[in-house]
Amino acid sequence: SGARTGRRSIRAGRPAPRRALYMAALSACRYNPALARFADTLKATGKPPKVILVAVMRKLLVLANCLLAQDRLWTPNPP
């Protein structure tokens, strides 16, 4: 343990939601200004593209969870 080098691989989570989040993250990086800025910040620090995408996926998941918990709809510009 600890001697392995190379790329990490995690196959956790259900495949269907993971695929949906992946596609949503691709779209969000391109069309959502706030998440695009977040992705650009990570890119400027030298993060690999897949790491950036997974970070955006997590942001989307946390956002969706908050909206569901508060029984609110998404508004791009909150009051």
PDB file of C-alpha atoms in Angstrom:
ATOM      1  CA  SER A   1       0.000   0.000   0.000  1.00  0.00           C
ATOM      2  CA  GLY A   2       1.321   3.408  -0.915  1.00  0.00           C
ATOM      3  CA  ALA A   3       3.792   2.152  -3.517  1.00  0.00           C
ATOM      4  CA  ARG A   4       1.407   2.383  -6.456  1.00  0.00           C
ATOM      5  CA  THR A   5       1.880   5.250  -8.880  1.00  0.00           C
ATOM      6  CA  GLY A   6      -0.315   6.251 -11.760  1.00  0.00           C
ATOM      7  CA  ARG A   7      -3.831   7.443 -12.395  1.00  0.00           C
ATOM      8  CA  ARG A   8      -6.542   6.800  -9.858  1.00  0.00           C
ATOM      9  CA  SER A   9      -9.825   5.192 -10.762  1.00  0.00           C
ATOM     10  CA  ILE A  10     -13.007   5.159  -8.719  1.00  0.00           C
ATOM     11  CA  ARG A  11     -16.118   3.403  -9.936  1.00  0.00           C
ATOM     12  CA  ALA A  12     -18.376   4.363  -7.050  1.00  0.00           C
ATOM     13  CA  GLY A  13     -21.927   5.577  -7.357  1.00  0.00           C
ATOM     14  CA  ARG A  14     -24.801   4.642  -9.587  1.00  0.00           C
ATOM     15  CA  PRO A  15     -23.940   4.836 -13.298  1.00  0.00           C
ATOM     16  CA  ALA A  16     -27.121   6.550 -14.551  1.00  0.00           C
ATOM     17  CA  PRO A  17     -26.990   9.590 -12.217  1.00  0.00           C
ATOM     18  CA  ARG A  18     -23.233   9.816 -12.731  1.00  0.00           C
ATOM     19  CA  ARG A  19     -23.720   9.954 -16.518  1.00  0.00           C
ATOM     20  CA  ALA A  20     -26.465  12.561 -16.163  1.00  0.00           C
ATOM     21  CA  LEU A  21     -24.273  14.721 -13.915  1.00  0.00           C
ATOM     22  CA  TYR A  22     -21.365  14.356 -16.338  1.00  0.00           C
ATOM     23  CA  MET A  23     -23.411  15.683 -19.260  1.00  0.00           C
ATOM     24  CA  ALA A  24     -24.928  18.435 -17.102  1.00  0.00           C
ATOM     25  CA  ALA A  25     -21.451  19.477 -15.968  1.00  0.00           C
ATOM     26  CA  LEU A  26     -20.228  19.689 -19.564  1.00  0.00           C
ATOM     27  CA  SER A  27     -23.134  21.955 -20.408  1.00  0.00           C
ATOM     28  CA  ALA A  28     -22.761  24.012 -17.221  1.00  0.00           C
ATOM     29  CA  CYS A  29     -19.065  24.658 -17.886  1.00  0.00           C
ATOM     30  CA  ARG A  30     -20.027  26.084 -21.245  1.00  0.00           C
ATOM     31  CA  TYR A  31     -23.269  27.969 -20.556  1.00  0.00           C
ATOM     32  CA  ASN A  32     -23.516  28.732 -16.813  1.00  0.00           C
ATOM     33  CA  PRO A  33     -21.393  31.838 -16.065  1.00  0.00           C
ATOM     34  CA  ALA A  34     -20.860  31.049 -12.368  1.00  0.00           C
ATOM     35  CA  LEU A  35     -19.783  27.456 -12.964  1.00  0.00           C
ATOM     36  CA  ALA A  36     -17.707  28.486 -15.987  1.00  0.00           C
ATOM     37  CA  ARG A  37     -15.794  30.931 -13.754  1.00  0.00           C
ATOM     38  CA  PHE A  38     -15.322  28.161 -11.183  1.00  0.00           C
ATOM     39  CA  ALA A  39     -13.980  25.832 -13.891  1.00  0.00           C
ATOM     40  CA  ASP A  40     -11.662  28.558 -15.218  1.00  0.00           C
ATOM     41  CA  THR A  41     -10.299  29.116 -11.703  1.00  0.00           C
ATOM     42  CA  LEU A  42      -9.513  25.422 -11.358  1.00  0.00           C
ATOM     43  CA  LYS A  43      -7.959  25.373 -14.825  1.00  0.00           C
ATOM     44  CA  ALA A  44      -5.720  28.318 -13.896  1.00  0.00           C
ATOM     45  CA  THR A  45      -4.398  26.343 -10.921  1.00  0.00           C
ATOM     46  CA  GLY A  46      -3.367  23.537 -13.282  1.00  0.00           C
ATOM     47  CA  LYS A  47      -6.047  20.949 -12.536  1.00  0.00           C
ATOM     48  CA  PRO A  48      -6.624  18.261 -15.181  1.00  0.00           C
ATOM     49  CA  PRO A  49      -9.828  18.580 -17.237  1.00  0.00           C
ATOM     50  CA  LYS A  50     -11.506  15.511 -15.699  1.00  0.00           C
ATOM     51  CA  VAL A  51     -10.810  16.787 -12.176  1.00  0.00           C
ATOM     52  CA  ILE A  52     -12.416  20.101 -13.123  1.00  0.00           C
ATOM     53  CA  LEU A  53     -15.442  18.303 -14.529  1.00  0.00           C
ATOM     54  CA  VAL A  54     -15.871  16.179 -11.394  1.00  0.00           C
ATOM     55  CA  ALA A  55     -15.663  19.319  -9.236  1.00  0.00           C
ATOM     56  CA  VAL A  56     -18.415  20.932 -11.336  1.00  0.00           C
ATOM     57  CA  MET A  57     -20.451  17.715 -11.068  1.00  0.00           C
ATOM     58  CA  ARG A  58     -20.197  17.919  -7.292  1.00  0.00           C
ATOM     59  CA  LYS A  59     -21.212  21.599  -7.301  1.00  0.00           C
ATOM     60  CA  LEU A  60     -24.299  20.719  -9.340  1.00  0.00           C
ATOM     61  CA  LEU A  61     -25.166  17.853  -7.011  1.00  0.00           C
ATOM     62  CA  VAL A  62     -24.839  20.022  -3.890  1.00  0.00           C
ATOM     63  CA  LEU A  63     -26.908  22.759  -5.540  1.00  0.00           C
ATOM     64  CA  ALA A  64     -29.645  20.297  -6.521  1.00  0.00           C
ATOM     65  CA  ASN A  65     -29.671  18.843  -3.017  1.00  0.00           C
ATOM     66  CA  CYS A  66     -30.057  22.324  -1.470  1.00  0.00           C
ATOM     67  CA  LEU A  67     -32.867  23.244  -3.852  1.00  0.00           C
ATOM     68  CA  LEU A  68     -34.727  20.027  -3.054  1.00  0.00           C
ATOM     69  CA  ALA A  69     -34.222  20.397   0.697  1.00  0.00           C
ATOM     70  CA  GLN A  70     -35.564  23.970   0.640  1.00  0.00           C
ATOM     71  CA  ASP A  71     -38.331  23.149  -1.867  1.00  0.00           C
ATOM     72  CA  ARG A  72     -37.175  25.951  -4.169  1.00  0.00           C
ATOM     73  CA  LEU A  73     -36.806  26.380  -7.904  1.00  0.00           C
ATOM     74  CA  TRP A  74     -33.565  27.396  -9.587  1.00  0.00           C
ATOM     75  CA  THR A  75     -33.194  31.122 -10.219  1.00  0.00           C
ATOM     76  CA  PRO A  76     -30.032  32.203 -12.038  1.00  0.00           C
ATOM     77  CA  ASN A  77     -29.966  35.604 -10.307  1.00  0.00           C
ATOM     78  CA  PRO A  78     -31.178  35.235  -6.711  1.00  0.00           C
ATOM     79  CA  PRO A  79     -32.889  38.255  -5.101  1.00  0.00           C
TER      80      PRO A  79
END
